[in-house]
Coordinates of C-alpha atoms and ligand atoms in Angstrom, one line a residue:
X15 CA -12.0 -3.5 -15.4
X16 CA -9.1 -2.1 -14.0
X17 CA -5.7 -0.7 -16.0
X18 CA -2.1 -0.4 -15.7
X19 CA -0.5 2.3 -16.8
X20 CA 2.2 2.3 -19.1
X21 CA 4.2 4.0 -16.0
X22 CA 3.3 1.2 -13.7
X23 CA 3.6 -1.4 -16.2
X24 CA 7.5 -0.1 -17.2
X25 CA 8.1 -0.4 -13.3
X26 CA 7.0 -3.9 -13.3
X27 CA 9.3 -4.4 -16.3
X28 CA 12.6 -3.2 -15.0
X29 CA 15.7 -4.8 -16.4
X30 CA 13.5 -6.4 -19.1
X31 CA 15.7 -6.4 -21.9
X32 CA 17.6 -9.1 -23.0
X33 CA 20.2 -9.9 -25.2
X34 CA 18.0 -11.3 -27.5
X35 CA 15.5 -10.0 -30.2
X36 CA 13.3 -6.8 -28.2
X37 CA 9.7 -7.9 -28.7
X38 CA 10.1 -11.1 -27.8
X39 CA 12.2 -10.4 -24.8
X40 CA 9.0 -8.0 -24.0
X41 CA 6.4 -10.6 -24.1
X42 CA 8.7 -13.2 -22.4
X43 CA 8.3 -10.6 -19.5
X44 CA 4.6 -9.3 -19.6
X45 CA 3.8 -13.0 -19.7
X46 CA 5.6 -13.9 -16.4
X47 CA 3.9 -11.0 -14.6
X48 CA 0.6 -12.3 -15.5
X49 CA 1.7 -16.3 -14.8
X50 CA 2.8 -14.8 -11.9
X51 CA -0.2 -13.1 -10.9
X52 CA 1.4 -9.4 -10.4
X53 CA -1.1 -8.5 -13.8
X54 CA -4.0 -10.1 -12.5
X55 CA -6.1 -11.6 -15.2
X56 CA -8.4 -9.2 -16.5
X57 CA -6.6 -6.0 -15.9
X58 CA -6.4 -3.7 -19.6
X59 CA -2.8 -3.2 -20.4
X60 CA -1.6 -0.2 -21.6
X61 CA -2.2 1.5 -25.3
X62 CA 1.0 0.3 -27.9
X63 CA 1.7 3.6 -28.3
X64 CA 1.8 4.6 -24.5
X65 CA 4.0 1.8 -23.7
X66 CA 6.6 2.1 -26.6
X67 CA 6.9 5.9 -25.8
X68 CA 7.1 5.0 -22.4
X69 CA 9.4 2.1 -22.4
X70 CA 11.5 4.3 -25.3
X71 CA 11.2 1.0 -27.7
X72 CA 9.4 1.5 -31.3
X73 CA 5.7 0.4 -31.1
X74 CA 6.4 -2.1 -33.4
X75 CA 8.5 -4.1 -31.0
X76 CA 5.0 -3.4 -28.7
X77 CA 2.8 -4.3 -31.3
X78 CA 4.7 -7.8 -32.1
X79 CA 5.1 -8.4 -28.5
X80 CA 1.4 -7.9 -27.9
X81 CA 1.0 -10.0 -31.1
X82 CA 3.3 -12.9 -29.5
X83 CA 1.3 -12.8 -25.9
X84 CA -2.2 -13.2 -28.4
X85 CA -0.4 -16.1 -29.9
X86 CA -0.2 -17.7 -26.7
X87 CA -3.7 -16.8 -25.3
X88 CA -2.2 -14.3 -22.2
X89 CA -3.5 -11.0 -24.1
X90 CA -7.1 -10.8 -25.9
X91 CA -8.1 -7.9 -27.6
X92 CA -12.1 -6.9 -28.0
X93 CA -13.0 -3.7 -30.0
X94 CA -13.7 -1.0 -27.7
X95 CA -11.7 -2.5 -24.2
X96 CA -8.2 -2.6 -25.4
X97 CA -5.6 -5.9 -24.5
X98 CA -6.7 -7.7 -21.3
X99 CA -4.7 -9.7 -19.5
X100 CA -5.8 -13.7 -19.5
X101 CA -4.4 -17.2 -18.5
X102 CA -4.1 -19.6 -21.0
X103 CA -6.4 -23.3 -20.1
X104 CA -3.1 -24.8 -19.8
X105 CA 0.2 -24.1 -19.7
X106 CA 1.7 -23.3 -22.9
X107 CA 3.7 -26.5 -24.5
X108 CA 7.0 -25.6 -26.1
X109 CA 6.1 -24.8 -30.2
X110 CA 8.8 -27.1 -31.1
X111 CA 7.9 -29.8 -29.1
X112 CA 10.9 -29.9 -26.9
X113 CA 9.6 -30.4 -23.9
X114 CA 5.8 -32.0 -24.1
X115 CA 5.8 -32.9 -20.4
X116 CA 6.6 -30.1 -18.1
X117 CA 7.9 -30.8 -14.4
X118 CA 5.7 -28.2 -12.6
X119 CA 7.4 -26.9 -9.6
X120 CA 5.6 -24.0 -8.5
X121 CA 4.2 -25.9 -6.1
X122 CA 5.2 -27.2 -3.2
X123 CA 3.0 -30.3 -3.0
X124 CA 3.4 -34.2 -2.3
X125 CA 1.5 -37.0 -3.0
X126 CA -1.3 -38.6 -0.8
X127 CA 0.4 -40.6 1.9
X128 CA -0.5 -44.1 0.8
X129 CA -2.9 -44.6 4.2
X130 CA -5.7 -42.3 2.5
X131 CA -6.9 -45.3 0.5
X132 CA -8.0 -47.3 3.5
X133 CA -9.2 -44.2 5.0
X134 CA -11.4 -43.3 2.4
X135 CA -12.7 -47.1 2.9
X136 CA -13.0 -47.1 6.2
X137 CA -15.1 -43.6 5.9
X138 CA -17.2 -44.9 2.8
X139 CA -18.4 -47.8 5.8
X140 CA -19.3 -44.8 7.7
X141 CA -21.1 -42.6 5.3
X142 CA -24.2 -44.0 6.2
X143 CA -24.1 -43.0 9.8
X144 CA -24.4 -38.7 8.1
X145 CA -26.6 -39.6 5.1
X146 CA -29.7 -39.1 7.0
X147 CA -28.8 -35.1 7.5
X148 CA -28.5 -32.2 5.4
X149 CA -25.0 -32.3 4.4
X150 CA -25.2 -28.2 5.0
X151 CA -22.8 -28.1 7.7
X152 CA -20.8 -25.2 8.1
X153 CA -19.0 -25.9 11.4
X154 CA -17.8 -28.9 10.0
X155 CA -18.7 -32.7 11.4
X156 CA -18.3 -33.2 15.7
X157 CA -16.5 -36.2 14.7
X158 CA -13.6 -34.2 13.2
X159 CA -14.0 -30.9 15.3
X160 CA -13.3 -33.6 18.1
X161 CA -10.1 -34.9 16.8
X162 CA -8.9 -31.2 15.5
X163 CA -9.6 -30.5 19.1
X164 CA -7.8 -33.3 20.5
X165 CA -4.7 -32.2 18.6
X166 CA -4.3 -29.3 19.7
X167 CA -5.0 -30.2 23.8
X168 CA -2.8 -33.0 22.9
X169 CA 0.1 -30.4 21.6
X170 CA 0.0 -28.1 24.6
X171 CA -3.4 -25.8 23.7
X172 CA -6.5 -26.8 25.5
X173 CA -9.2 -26.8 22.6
X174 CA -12.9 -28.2 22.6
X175 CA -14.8 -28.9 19.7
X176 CA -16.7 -25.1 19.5
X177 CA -13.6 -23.9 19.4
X178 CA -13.1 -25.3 16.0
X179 CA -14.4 -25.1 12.4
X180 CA -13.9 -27.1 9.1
X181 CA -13.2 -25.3 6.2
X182 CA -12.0 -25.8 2.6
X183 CA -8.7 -25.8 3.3
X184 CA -6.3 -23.6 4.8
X185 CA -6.6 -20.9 1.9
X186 CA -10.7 -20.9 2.7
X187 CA -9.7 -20.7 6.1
X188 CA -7.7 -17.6 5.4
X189 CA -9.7 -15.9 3.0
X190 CA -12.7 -16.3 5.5
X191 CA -10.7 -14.9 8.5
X192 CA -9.6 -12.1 6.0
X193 CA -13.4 -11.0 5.0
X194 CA -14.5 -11.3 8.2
X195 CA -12.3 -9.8 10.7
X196 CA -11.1 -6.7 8.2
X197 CA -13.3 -3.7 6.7
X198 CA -12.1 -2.6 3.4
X199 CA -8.6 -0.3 3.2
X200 CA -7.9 -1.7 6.7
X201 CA -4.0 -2.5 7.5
X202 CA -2.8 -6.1 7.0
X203 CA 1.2 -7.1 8.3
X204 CA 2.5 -9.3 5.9
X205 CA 5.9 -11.5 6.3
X206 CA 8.0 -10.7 3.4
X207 CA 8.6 -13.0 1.4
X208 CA 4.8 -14.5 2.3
X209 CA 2.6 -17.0 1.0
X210 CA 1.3 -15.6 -2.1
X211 CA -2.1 -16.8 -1.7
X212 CA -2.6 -15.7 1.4
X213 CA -1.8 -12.5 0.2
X214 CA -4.2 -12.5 -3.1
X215 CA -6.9 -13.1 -0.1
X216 CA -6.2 -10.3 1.9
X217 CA -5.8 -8.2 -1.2
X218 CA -9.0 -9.6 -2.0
X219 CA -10.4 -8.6 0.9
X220 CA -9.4 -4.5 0.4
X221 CA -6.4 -5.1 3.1
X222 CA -3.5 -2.6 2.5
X223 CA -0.3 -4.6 3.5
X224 CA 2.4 -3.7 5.6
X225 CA 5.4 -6.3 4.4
X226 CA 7.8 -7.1 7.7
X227 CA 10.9 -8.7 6.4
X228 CA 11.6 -12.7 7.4
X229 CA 15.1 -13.8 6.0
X230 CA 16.9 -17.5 5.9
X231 CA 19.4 -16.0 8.1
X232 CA 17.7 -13.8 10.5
X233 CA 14.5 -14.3 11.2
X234 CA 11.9 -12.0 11.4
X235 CA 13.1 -8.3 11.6
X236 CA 11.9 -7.5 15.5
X237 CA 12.5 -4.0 14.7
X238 CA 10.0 -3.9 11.6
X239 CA 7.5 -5.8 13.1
X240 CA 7.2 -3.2 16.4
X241 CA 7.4 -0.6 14.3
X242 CA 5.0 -1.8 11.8
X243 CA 2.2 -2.4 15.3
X244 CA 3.1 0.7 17.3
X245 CA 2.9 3.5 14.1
X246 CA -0.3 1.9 11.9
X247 CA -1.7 -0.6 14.4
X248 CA -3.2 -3.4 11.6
X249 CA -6.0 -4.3 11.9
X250 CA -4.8 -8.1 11.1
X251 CA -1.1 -10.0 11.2
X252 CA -0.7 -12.7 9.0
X253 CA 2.4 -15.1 10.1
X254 CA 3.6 -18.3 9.7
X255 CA 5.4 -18.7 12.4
X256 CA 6.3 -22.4 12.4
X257 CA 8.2 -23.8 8.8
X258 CA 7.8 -20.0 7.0
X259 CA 6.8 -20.7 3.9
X260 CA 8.8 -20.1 1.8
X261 CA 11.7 -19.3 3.8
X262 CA 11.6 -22.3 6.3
X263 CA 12.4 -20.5 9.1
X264 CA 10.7 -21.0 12.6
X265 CA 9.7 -18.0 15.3
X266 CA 11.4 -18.2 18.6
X267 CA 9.5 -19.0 22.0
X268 CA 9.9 -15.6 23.1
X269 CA 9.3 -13.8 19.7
X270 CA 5.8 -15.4 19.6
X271 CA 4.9 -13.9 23.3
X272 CA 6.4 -10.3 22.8
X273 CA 4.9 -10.1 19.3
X274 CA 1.1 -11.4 20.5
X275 CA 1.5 -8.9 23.4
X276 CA 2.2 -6.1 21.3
X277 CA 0.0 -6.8 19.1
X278 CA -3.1 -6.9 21.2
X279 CA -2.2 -3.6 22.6
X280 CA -2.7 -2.3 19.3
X281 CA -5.8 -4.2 18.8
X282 CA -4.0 -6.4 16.3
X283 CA -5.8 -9.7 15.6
X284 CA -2.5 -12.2 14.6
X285 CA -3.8 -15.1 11.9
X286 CA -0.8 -17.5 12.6
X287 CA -1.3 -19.9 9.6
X288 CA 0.4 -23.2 11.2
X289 CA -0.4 -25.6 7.9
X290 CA 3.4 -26.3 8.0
X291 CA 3.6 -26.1 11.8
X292 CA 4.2 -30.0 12.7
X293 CA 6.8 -30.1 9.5
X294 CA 10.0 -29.5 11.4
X295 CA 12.8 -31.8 9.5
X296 CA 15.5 -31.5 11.9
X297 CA 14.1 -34.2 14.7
X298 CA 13.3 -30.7 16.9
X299 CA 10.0 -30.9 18.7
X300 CA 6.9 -29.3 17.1
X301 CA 6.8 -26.2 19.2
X302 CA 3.3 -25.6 20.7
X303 CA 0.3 -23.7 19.2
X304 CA 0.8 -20.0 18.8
X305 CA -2.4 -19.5 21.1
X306 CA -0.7 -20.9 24.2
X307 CA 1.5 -17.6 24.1
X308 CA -1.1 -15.4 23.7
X309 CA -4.3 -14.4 21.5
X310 CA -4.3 -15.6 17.7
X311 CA -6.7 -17.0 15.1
X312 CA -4.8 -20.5 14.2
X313 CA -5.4 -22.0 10.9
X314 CA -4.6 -25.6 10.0
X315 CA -4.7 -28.4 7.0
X316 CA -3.8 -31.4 6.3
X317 CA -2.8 -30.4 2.7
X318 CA 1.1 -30.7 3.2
X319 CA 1.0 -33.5 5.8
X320 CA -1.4 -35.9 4.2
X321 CA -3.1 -34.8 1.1
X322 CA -4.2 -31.3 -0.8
X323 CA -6.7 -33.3 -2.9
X324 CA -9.0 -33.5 0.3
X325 CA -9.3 -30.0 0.9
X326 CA -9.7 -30.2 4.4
X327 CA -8.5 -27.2 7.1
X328 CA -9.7 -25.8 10.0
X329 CA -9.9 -22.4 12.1
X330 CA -9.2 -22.9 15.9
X331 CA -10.5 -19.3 17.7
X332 CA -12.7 -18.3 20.5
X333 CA -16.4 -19.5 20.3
X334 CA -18.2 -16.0 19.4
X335 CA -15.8 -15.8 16.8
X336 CA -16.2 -19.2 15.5
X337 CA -19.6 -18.2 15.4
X338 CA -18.8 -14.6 13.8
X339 CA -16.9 -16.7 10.7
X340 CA -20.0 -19.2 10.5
X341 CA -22.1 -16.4 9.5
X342 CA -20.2 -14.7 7.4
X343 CA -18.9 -18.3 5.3
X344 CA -22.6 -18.4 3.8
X345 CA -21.9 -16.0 1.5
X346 CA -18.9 -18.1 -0.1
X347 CA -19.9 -21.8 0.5
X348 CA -22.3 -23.9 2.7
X349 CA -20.2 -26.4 4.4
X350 CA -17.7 -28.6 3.9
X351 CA -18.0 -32.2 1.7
X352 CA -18.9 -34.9 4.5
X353 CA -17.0 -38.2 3.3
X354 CA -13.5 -36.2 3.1
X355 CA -14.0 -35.1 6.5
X356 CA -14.6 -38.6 7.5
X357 CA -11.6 -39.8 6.1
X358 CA -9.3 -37.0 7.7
X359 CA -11.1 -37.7 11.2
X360 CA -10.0 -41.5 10.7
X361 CA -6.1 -40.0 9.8
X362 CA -5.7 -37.6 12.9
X363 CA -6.0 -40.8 15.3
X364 CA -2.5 -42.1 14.3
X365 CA -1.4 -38.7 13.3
X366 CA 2.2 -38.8 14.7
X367 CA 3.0 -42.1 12.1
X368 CA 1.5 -39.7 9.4
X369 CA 3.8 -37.0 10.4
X370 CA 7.1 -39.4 10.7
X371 CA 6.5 -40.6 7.4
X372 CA 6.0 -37.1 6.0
X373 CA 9.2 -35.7 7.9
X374 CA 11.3 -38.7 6.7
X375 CA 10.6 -37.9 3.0
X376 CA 11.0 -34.3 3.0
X377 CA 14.4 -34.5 4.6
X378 CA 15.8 -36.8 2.3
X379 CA 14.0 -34.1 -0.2
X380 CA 16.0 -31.5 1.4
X381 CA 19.2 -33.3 1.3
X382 CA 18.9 -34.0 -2.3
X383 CA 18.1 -30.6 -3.3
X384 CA 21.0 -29.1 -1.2
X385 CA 23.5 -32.1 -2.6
X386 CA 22.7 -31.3 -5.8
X387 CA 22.8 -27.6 -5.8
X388 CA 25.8 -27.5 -4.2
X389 CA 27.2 -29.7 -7.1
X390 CA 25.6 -28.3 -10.4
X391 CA 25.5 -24.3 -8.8
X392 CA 27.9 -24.0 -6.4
X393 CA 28.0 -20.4 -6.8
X394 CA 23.9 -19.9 -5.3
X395 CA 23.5 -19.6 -1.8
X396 CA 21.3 -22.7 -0.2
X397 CA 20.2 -22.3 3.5
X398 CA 20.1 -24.9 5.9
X399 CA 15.9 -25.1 6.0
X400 CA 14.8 -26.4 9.2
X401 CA 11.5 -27.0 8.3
X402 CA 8.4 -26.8 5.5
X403 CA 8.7 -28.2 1.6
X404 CA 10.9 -25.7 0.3
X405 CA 14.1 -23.9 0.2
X406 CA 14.5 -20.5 -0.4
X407 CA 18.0 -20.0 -2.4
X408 CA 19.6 -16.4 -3.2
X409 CA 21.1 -16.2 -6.6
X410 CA 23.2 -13.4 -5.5
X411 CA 21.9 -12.0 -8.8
X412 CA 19.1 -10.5 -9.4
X413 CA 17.4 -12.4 -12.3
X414 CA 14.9 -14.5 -10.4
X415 CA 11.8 -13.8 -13.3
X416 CA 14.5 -14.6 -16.0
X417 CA 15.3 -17.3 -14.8
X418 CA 12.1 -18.9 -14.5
X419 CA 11.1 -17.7 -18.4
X420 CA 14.5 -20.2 -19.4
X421 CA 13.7 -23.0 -17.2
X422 CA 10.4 -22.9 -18.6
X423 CA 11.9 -23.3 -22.0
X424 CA 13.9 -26.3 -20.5
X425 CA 10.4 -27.8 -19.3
X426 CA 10.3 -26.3 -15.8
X427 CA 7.5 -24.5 -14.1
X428 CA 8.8 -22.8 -11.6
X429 CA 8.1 -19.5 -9.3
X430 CA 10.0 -16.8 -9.5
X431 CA 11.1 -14.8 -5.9
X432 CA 8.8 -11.5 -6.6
X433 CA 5.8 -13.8 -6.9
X434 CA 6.2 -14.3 -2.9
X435 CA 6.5 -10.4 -2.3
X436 CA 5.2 -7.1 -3.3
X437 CA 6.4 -4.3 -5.4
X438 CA 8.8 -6.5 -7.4
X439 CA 11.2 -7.6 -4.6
X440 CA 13.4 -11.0 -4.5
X441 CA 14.8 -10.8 -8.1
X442 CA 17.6 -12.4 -6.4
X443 CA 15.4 -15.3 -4.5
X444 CA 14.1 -18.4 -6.1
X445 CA 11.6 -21.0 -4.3
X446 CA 12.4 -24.6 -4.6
X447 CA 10.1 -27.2 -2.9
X448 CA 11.9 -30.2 -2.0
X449 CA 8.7 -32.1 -2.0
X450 CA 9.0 -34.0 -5.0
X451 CA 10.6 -37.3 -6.1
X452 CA 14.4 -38.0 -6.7
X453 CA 13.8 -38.4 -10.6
X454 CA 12.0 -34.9 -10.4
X455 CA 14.3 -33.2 -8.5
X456 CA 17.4 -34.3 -10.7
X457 CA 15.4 -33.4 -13.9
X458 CA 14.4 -29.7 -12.1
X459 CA 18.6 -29.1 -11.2
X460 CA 19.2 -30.3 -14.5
X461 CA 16.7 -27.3 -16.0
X462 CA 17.8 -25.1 -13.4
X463 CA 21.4 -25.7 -14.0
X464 CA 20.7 -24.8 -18.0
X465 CA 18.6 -22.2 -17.6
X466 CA 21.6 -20.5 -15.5
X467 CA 23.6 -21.4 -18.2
X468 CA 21.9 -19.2 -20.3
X469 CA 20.9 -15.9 -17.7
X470 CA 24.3 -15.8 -16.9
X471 CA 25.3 -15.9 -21.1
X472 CA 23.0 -12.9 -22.0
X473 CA 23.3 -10.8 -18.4
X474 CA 20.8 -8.1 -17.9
X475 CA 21.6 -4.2 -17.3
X476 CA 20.9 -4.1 -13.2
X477 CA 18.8 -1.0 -12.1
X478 CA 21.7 0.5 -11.1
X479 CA 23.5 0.3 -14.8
X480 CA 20.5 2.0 -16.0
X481 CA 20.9 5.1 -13.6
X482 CA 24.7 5.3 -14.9
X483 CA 23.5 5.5 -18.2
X484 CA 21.1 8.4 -17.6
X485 CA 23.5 10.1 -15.5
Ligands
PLP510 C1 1.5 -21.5 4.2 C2 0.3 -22.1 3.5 N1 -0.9 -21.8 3.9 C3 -2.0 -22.3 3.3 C4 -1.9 -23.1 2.2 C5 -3.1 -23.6 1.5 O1 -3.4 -24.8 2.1 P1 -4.7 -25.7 1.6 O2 -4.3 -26.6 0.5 O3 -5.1 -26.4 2.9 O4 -5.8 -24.7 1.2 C6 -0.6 -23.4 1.7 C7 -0.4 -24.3 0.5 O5 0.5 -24.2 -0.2 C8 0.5 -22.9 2.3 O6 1.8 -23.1 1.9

């Protein structure tokens, strides 16, 4: 079991006081870090005593605030190993019944496109035609590779079937890739913000990052990225170069071929994780595969375009290493479920109506979310997002995590910026997916607008107040 120090637990904290009462401000806090995943379930938190002296508090405002995160099933306590870090089942429900339903936005999902109905009919007439073989197939079914393939020739990237394997989803894809290509306290280059997954995998996987900024506004920083290659050559990249999540931004032509040329002079393999790739919202044409400017692993899914509840993805590399990930894949899982793999195979054959359909939504999406922050917070910066399911919007204050702790408490689940960086970054960032439906969106401004409200009411000493007040 690992531990956090009472150091490394007050860094995680900064700013954490509020204007309210001081142990419940506290576990307001602790409790976001471990919703957010930045105390990963499990890990022992430091003794009351150590923290209080620590955080220069009384340990009775520790001891009630540990008390309060018991209450609500975040902290357990065994004789002998301390207060560990847990999730609760579900989500906590507001005590006083406020808000028994709550809109979750920390994810930036959609429904199924209604066509997956018929699909899964149409693949249900087909079962029969696999029941007679093992099921155990870790490459994934011809039928499938065949149209993944097919894609990809058809969007610029000559691609035959062993060039392809079905996984899980994209996040199996990654996590797989991540295992297999990296040894432990290898180098991994990050985008940052990132997907946080991704980067739980590659944590997972012993990777030590190397974050490379992507902003709204710029792009990715050219400089960091060459610098990050030529002075620690990672082992692994991982980009999203088409429809960043979260910032929605999309590489350049020429970007893509200087950076894959760098990086395989530094024996760098890029993972370009192109689930949003085909996303773009602005009627701009899907830009090619990252492979036809160079060498890179591509992962895919059809999560955001047509469903996440089939769990289908794929890896597109050379064959040996196709074979390489097949190997190593027994040790997590033995193949992936045969009648969802039917059904997507059915999908990809009038892919581009999918798509349309999918573009058309999320850009009235987009709209609405910018239309309506405009009006209810004019005074937060919205980007114009070319591409993806979500916007990433600066606050121009940073108070990202408390503002996610009082939209909670106005029925919104929503991510706060540092949970899509490391060390704490993007206080003044906050994700919103687009994705959802016009009821939901007005009902998420409408929390967002009040848990503002109330931020902005009870402001937080910044970092930099708290050196004046040493000083
Ligand atoms: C950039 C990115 N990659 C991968 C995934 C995971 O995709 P899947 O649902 O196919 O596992 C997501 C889902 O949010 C994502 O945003």
């Amino acid at each position: 079991m690992s531990t956090l120090s009472a150091r490394a637990l007050a860094t995680l904290l900064a700013g954490w006081r509020d204007a309210g009462v001081a142990y419940a401000a506290l576990a307001d806090r602790i409790r976001l870090l471990i919703l957010d995943g930045r105390i990963p379930t499990g890990t022992r938190l430091p003794a009351e005593r150590e923290l209080a002296a620590q955080l220069g508090v009384s340990r009775t405002t520790v001891t009630a605030a540990y008390a309060e995160l018991r209450a609500t099933s975040h902290l357990h306590s065994t004789r002998g190993s301390g207060s560990v870090a847990q999730l609760p089942l579900r989500p906590p429900v507001s005590i006083e019944g406020g808000h028994p339903d709550l809109l979750d936005f920390s994810k930036a999902t959609m429904p199924a496109i209604p066509q997956v109905a018929e699909a899964a009919r149409v693949a249900a007439e087909q079962l029969p035609t696999v029941l007679g073989e093992s099921g155990f197939d870790p490459y994934g079914l011809t039928e499938l590779r065949e149209a993944i393939a097919d894609r990809y020739t058809l969007r610029g990237l000559p691609t035959t079937p062993d060039q392809v394997m079905v996984t899980i989803g994209a996040q199996h894809a990654i996590a797989l890739i991540a295992r297999t290509v990296m040894g432990r306290g290898d180098r991994a280059l990050i985008e940052h913000p990132t997907y946080p997954h991704a980067l739980d995998a590659l944590r997972t996987a012993g990777a030590r990052v190397l974050p490379v900024s992507v902003t709204t506004d710029e792009g990715w920083d050219a400089l960091a990225l060459e610098q990050a290659i030529q002075r620690s050559s990672p082992a692994l990249g991982y980009l999203m170069p088409d429809n960043h999540n979260p910032t929605g931004r999309t590489m350049p032509d020429e970007q893509r071929e200087w950076l894959l040329s760098l990086a395989a002079r530094h024996g760098t393999t890029i993972v370009a994780d192109e689930t949003m790739a085909e996303l773009g919202l602005d009627g701009q044409p899907s830009p090619p595969p990252m492979a036809v400017h160079g060498s890179a692993i591509l992962v895919g899914s059809v999560g955001k375009t047509v469903w996440g509840g089939l769990r289908i993805g794929w890896i597109r590399a050379d064959r040996t290493l196709i074979q390489r990930l097949v190997r190593s894949r027994a040790s997590g899982d033995l193949g992936t479920p045969m009648l969802e793999q039917l059904i997507v195979a059915h999908l990809l054959r009038d892919f581009d109506a999918v798509l349309a359909q999918r573009r058309a939504l999320l850009r009235e999406g987009r709209d609405r979310l910018a239309r309506l922050l405009h009006d209810r917070l004019p005074e937060w910066r919205v980007p114009h997002t070319g591409g993806g399911l979500t916007s990433w919007v600066n606050l121009g204050e940073p108070v990202s995590s408390q503002l996610a702790i009082a939209a909670r408490n106005e029925g919104l689940v929503i991510a706060a910026g540092p949970r899509f960086g490391v060390d704490g970054a993007f206080e003044r960032f906050i994700r919103i997916p687009f994705s959802y439906s016009a009821e939901e969106t007005e009902r998420a401004v409408d929390a967002l607008a009040a848990a503002w409200a109330h931020v902005m009411r009870y402001p937080v000493p910044t970092p930099a107040d708290d050196l004046a007040a040493v000083v």
